[in-house]
GROMACS .gro file of C-alpha atoms in nm:
model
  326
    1UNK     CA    1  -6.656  -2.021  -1.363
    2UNK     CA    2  -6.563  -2.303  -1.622
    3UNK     CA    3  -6.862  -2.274  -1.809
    4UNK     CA    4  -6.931  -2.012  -2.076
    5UNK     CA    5  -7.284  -1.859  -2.042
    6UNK     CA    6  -7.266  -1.553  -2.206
    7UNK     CA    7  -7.543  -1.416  -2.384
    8UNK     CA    8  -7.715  -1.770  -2.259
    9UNK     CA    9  -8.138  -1.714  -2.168
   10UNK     CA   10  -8.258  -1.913  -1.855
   11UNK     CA   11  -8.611  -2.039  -1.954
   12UNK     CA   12  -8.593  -2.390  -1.792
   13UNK     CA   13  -8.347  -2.656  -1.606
   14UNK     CA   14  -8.360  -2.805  -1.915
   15UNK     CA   15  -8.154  -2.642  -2.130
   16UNK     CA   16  -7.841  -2.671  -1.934
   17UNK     CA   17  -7.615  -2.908  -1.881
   18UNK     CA   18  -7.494  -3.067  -1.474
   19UNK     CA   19  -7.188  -2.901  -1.497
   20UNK     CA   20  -7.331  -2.568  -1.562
   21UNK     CA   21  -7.579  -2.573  -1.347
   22UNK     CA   22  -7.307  -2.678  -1.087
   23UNK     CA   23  -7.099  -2.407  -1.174
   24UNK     CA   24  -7.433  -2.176  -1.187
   25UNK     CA   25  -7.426  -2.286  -0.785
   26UNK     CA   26  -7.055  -2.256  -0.740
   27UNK     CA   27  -7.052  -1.870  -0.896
   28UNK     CA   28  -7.361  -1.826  -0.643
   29UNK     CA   29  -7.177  -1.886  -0.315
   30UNK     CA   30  -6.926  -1.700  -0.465
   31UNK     CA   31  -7.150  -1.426  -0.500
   32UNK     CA   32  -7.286  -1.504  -0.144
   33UNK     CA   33  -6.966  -1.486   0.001
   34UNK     CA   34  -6.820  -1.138  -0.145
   35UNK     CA   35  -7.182  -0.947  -0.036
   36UNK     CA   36  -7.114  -1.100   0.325
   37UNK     CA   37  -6.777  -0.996   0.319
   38UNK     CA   38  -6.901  -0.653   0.196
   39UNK     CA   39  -6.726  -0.701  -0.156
   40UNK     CA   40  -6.891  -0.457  -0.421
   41UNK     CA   41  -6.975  -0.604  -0.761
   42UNK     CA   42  -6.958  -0.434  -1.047
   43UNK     CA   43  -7.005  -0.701  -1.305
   44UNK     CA   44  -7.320  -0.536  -1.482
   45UNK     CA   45  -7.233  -0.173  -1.460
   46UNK     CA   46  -7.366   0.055  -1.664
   47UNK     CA   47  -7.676  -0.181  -1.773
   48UNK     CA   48  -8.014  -0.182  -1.753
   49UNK     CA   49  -8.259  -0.456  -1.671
   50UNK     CA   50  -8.602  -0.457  -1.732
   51UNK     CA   51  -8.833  -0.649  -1.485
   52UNK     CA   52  -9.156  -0.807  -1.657
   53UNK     CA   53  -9.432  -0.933  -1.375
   54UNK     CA   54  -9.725  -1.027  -1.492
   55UNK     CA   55  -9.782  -1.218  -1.176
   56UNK     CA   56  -9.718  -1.021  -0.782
   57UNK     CA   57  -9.402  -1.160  -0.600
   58UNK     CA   58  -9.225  -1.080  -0.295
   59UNK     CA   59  -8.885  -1.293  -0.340
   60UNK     CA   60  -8.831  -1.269  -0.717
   61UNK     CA   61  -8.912  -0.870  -0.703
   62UNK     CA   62  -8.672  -0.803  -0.453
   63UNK     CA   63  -8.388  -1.041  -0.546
   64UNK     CA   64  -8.385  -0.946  -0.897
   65UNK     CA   65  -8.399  -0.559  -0.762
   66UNK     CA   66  -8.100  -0.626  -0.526
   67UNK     CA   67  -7.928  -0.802  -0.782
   68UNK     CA   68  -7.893  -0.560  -1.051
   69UNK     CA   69  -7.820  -0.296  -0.758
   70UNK     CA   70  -7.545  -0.526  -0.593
   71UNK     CA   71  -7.381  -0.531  -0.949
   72UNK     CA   72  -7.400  -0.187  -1.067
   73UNK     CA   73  -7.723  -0.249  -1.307
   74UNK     CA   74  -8.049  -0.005  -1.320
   75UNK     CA   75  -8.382  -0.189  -1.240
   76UNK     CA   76  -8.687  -0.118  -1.391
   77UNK     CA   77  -8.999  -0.251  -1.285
   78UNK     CA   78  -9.272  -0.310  -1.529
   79UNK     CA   79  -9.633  -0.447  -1.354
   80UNK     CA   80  -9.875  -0.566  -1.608
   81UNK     CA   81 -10.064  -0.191  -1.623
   82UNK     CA   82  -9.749  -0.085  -1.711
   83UNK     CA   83  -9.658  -0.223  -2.063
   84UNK     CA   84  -9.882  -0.315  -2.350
   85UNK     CA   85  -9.756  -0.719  -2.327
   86UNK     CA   86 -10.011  -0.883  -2.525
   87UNK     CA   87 -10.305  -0.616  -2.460
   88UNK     CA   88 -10.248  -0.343  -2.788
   89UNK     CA   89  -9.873  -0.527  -2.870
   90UNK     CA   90  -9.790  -0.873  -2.968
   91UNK     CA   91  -9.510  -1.047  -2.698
   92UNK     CA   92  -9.295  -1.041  -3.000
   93UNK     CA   93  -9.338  -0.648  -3.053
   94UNK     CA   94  -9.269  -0.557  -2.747
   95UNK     CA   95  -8.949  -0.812  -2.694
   96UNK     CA   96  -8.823  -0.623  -2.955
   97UNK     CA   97  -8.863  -0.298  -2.847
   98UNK     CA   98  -8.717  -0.386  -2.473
   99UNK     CA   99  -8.457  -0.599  -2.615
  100UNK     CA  100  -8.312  -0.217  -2.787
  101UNK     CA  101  -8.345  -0.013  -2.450
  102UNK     CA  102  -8.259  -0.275  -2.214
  103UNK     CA  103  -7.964  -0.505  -2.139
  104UNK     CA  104  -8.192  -0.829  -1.980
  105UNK     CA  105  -8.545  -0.917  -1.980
  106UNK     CA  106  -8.659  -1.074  -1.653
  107UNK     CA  107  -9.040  -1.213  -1.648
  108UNK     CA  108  -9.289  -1.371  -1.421
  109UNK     CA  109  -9.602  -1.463  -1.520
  110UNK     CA  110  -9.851  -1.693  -1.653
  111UNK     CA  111  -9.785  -1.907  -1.980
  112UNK     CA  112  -9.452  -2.005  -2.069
  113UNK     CA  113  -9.492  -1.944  -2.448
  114UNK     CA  114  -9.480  -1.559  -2.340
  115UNK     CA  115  -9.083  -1.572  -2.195
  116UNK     CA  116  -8.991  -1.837  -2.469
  117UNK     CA  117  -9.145  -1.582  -2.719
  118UNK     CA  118  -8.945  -1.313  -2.499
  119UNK     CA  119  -8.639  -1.473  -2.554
  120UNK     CA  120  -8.684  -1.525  -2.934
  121UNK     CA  121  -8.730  -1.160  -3.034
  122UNK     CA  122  -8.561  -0.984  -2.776
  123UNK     CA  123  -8.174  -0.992  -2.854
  124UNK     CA  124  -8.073  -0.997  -2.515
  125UNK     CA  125  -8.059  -1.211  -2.242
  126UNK     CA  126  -8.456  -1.312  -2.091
  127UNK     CA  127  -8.481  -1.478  -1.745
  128UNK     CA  128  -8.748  -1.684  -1.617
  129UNK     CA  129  -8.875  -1.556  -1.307
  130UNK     CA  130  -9.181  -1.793  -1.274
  131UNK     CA  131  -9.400  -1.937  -1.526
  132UNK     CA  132  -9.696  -2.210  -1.480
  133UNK     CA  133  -9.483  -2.445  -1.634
  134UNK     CA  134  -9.139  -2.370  -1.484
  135UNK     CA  135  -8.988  -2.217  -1.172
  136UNK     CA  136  -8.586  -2.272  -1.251
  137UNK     CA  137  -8.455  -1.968  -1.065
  138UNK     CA  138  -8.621  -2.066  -0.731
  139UNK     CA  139  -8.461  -2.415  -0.781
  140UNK     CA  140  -8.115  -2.264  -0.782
  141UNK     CA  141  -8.197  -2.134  -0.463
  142UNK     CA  142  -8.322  -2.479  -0.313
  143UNK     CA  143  -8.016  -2.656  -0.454
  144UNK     CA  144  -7.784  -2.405  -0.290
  145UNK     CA  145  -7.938  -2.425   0.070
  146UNK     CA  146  -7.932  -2.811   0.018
  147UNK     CA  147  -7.595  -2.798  -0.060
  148UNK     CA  148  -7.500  -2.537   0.214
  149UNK     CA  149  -7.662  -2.756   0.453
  150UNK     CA  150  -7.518  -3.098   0.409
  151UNK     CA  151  -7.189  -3.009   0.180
  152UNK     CA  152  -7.289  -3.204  -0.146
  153UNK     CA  153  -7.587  -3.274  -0.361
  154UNK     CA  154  -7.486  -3.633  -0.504
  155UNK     CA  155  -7.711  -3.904  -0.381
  156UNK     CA  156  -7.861  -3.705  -0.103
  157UNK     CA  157  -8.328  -3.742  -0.140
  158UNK     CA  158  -8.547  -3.459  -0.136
  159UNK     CA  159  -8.930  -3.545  -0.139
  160UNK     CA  160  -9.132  -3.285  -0.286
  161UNK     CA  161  -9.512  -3.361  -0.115
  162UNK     CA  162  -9.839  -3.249  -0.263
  163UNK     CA  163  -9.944  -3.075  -0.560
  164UNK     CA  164  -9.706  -3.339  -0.784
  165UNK     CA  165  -9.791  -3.157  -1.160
  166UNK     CA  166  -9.701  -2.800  -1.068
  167UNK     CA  167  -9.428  -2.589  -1.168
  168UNK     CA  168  -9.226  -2.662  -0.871
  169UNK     CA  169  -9.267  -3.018  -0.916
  170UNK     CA  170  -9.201  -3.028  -1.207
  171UNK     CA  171  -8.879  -2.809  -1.158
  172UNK     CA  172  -8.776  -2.967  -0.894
  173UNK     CA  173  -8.767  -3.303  -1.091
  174UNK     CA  174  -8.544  -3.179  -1.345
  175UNK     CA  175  -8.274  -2.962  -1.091
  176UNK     CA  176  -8.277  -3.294  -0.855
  177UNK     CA  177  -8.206  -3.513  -1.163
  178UNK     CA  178  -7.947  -3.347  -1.345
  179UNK     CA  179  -7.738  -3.301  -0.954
  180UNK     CA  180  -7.744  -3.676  -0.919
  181UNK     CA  181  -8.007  -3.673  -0.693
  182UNK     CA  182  -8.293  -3.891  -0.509
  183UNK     CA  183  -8.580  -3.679  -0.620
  184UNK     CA  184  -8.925  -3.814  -0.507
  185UNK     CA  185  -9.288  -3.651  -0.637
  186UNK     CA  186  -9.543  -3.743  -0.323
  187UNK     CA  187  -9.870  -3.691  -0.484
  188UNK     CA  188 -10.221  -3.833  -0.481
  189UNK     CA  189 -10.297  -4.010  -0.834
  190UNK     CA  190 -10.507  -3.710  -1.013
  191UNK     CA  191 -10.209  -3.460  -0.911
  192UNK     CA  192  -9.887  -3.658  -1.033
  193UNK     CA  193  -9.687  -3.518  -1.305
  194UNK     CA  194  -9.678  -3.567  -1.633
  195UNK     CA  195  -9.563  -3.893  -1.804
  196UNK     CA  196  -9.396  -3.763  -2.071
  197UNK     CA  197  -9.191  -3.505  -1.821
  198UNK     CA  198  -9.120  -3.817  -1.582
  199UNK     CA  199  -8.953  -4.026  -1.865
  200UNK     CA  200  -8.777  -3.779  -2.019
  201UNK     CA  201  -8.628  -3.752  -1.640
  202UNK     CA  202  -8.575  -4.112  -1.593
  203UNK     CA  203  -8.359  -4.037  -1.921
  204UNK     CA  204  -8.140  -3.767  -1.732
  205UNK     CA  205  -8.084  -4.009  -1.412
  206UNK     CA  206  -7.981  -4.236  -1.614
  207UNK     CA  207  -7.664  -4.008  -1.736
  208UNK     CA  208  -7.592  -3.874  -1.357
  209UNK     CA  209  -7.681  -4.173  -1.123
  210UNK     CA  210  -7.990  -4.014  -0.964
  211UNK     CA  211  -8.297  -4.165  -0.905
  212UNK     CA  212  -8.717  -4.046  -0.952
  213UNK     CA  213  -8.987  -4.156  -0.782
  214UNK     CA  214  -9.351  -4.082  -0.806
  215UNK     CA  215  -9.595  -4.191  -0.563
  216UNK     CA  216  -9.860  -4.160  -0.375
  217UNK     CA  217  -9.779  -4.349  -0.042
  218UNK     CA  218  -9.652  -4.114   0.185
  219UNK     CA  219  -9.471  -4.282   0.432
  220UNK     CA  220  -9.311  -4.491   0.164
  221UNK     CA  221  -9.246  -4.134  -0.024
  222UNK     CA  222  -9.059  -3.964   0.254
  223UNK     CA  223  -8.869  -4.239   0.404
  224UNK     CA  224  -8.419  -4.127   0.479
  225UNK     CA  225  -8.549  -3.823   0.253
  226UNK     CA  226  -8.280  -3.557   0.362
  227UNK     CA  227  -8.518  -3.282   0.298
  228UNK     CA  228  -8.874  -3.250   0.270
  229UNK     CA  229  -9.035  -3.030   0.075
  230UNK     CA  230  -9.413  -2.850  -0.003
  231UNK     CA  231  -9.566  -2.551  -0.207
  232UNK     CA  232  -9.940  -2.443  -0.183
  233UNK     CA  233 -10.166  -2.663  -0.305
  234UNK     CA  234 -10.365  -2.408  -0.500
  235UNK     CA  235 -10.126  -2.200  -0.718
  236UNK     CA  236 -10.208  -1.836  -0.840
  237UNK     CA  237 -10.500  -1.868  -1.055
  238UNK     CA  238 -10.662  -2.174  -0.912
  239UNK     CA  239 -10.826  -1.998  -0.605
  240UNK     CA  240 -11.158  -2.150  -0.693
  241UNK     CA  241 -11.014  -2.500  -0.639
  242UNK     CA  242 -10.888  -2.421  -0.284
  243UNK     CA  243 -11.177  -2.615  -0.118
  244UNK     CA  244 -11.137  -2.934  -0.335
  245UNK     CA  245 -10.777  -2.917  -0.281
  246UNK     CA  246 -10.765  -2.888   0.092
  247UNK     CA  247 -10.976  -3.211   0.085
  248UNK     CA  248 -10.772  -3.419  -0.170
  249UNK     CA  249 -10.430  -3.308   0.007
  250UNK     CA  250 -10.517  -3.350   0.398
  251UNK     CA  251 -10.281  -3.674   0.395
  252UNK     CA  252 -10.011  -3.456   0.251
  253UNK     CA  253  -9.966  -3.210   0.502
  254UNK     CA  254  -9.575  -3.167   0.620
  255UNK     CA  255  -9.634  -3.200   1.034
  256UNK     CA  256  -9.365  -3.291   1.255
  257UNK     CA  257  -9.459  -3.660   1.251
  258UNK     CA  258  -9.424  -3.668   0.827
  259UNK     CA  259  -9.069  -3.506   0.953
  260UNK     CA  260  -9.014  -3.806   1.213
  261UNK     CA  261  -9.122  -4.077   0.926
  262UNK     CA  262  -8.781  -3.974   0.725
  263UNK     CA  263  -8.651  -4.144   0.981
  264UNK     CA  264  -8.339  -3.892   1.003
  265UNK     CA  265  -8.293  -3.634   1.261
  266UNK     CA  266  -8.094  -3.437   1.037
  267UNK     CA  267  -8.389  -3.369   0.747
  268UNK     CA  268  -8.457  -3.038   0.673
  269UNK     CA  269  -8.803  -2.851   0.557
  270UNK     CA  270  -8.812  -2.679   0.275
  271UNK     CA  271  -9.048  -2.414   0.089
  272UNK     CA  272  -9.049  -2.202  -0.223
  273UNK     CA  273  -9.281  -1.917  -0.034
  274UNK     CA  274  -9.532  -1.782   0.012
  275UNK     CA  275  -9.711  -2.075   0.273
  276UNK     CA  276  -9.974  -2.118   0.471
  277UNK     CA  277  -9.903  -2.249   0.793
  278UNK     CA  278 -10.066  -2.053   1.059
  279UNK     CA  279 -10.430  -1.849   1.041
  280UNK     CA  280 -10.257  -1.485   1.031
  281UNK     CA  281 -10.346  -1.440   0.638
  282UNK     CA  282 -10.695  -1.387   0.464
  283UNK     CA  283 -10.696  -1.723   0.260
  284UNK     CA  284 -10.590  -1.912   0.562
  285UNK     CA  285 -10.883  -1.775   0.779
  286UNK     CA  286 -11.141  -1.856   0.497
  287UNK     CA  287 -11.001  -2.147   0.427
  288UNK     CA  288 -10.797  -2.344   0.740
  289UNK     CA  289 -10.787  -2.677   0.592
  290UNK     CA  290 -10.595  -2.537   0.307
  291UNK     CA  291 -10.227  -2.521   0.522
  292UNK     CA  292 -10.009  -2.761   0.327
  293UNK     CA  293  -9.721  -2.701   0.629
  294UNK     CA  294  -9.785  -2.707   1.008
  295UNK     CA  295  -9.692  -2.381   1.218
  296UNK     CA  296  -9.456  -2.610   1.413
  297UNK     CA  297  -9.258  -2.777   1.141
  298UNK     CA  298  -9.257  -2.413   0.976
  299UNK     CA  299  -9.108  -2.217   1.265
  300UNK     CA  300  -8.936  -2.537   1.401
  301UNK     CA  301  -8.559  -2.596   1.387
  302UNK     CA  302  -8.545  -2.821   1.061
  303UNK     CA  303  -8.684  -2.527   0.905
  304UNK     CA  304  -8.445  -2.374   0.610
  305UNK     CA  305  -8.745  -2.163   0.416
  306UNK     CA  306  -8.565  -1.808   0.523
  307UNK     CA  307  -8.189  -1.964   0.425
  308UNK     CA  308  -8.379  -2.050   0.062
  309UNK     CA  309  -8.568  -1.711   0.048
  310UNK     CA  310  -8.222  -1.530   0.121
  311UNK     CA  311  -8.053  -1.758  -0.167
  312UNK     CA  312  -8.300  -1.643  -0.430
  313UNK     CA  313  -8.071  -1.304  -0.399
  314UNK     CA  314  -7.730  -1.506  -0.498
  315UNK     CA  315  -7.848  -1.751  -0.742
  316UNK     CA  316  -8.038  -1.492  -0.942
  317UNK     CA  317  -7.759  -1.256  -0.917
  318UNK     CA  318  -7.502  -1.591  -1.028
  319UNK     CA  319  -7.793  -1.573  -1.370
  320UNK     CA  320  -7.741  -1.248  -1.434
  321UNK     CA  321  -7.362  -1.231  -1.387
  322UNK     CA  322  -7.300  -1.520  -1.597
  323UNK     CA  323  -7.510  -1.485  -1.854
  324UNK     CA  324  -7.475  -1.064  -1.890
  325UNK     CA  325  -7.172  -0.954  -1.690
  326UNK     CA  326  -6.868  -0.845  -1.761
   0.00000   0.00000   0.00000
């Protein structure tokens, strides 16, 4: 790996460069390749990593778990009943009293102040596992199955379709752009991103030859996209907006005729996970108009959401490697 990341946090897309973050993908097949082949790692031996969720996952628990495991680290899971994080201690307080027992600070939660505020007292290494605001470890993953299923990133489109000002979006925006990419935000007006975070990634296409759109036409949106891509349109902590949403993003739904409008047979669906796309969950049953993906795209052969899910395993592990291994 050409790039240097030691001792390096990963808060946001942001603050790193294309070449690392094409590196960051490079190390990750790597990675991918040796657990295939059953090659042991043993970069993080003898370290300890301490896993912050605020927030419940199923992919960023288990990847980061596997990853310290693959790599010789000890896990340690720390749920929100667990530590005093901003309850009886300050964020600061208790970065600095993790940042002495522990090796790495991974955390998923709510505001992004909290793992910024991580990162600045801990003295170790603090990974963002999901905040509102950014989602740059799942992106790694999304970039990698891209790139694993049409052997380059430059100049290919990806059209992320309907809640446009999330932290997907808004991730997605920023990974897309700084790979050269044809990134496109498919939103309805009141849900497009921010203007400020739009410019500033006009600024970054304008250094590696990719290209943003936001809109809200759809067919104009998704049209030779090579991938297509959706999240839920109600993230954790807006359940009393489901209704509202399912209304305002109808149009958006991914179905296999948004698929056919890409005009490509070749396009690929894509999702971060969890979705609704069938009625086998609680929300879904209270609440059918709220499926942002249709059954038949989901399980359908231009599906890649398992290929992604799998990837969060490598690309975290490529974080943790590069920015804490030996």
């Amino acid at each position: 790996m050409a790039s240097n990341l030691r001792g390096r946090h990963f808060l946001k897309l942001l603050d790193f460069t294309s070449a690392e973050l094409r590196d960051l993908l490079s190390l990750s097949a790597t990675l991918k390749a040796n657990k295939k082949a059953g090659i042991q790692g043993r970069s993080l031996d003898g370290k300890s990593i301490a896993l912050i969720f605020e927030k419940p996952s199923t992919r960023t628990r288990c990847a980061f778990t596997v990853a310290c495991i693959d790599e010789g680290a000890h896990p340690e899971y720390l749920g929100k009943g667990d530590i005093q994080l901003g309850k009886k201690e300050t964020v600061a307080d208790t970065a600095r009293v993790l940042g002495r027992m522990f090796d790495g600070i991974e955390f998923r939660g709510f505001s992004h102040q909290t793992v910024e505020t991580l990162a600045e007292y801990a003295g170790v290494p603090v990974w963002n596992g999901l905040t509102d605001t950014w989602h740059p470890t799942q992106i790694l993953a999304d970039l990698l199955t891209v790139q694993e299923e049409f052997g380059r990133l430059d100049g290919l489109a990806l059209a992320y379709v309907g809640d446009g000002r999330n932290n997907m979006a808004n991730s997605l925006m920023v990974g897309c752009a700084k790979l050269g990419m044809d990134v496109r935000i498919v939103a309805p007006e009141s849900l497009h991103p921010e203007p400020g975070l739009v410019t500033r990634i006009e600024e970054i296409c304008s250094q590696t030859g990719g290209v943003v759109t936001v809109t809200a036409d759809v067919a104009a949106g998704v049209e030779g996209a090579h991938a297509l891509y959706t999240d839920v349109w109600a993230s954790m902590g807006e359940e009393d907006k489901i209704a509202e949403r399912a209304q305002l993003l109808k149009p958006y739904k991914i179905t296999p005729e948004m698929m056919a409008t890409t005009g490509r047979r070749d396009a690929i669906f894509l999702h971060c996970l969890p979705a609704f796309h069938n009625l086998e969950t609680e929300v879904a049953k209270q609440f059918p108009d709220i499926r942002e993906v249709s059954d038949e795209v989901f399980e359908g052969p231009q599906s890649r959401v398992f290929d992604e899910a799998e990837n969060r395993l490598h690309t975290i592990k490529a974080v943790m490697v590069a920015t804490l291994g030996r």
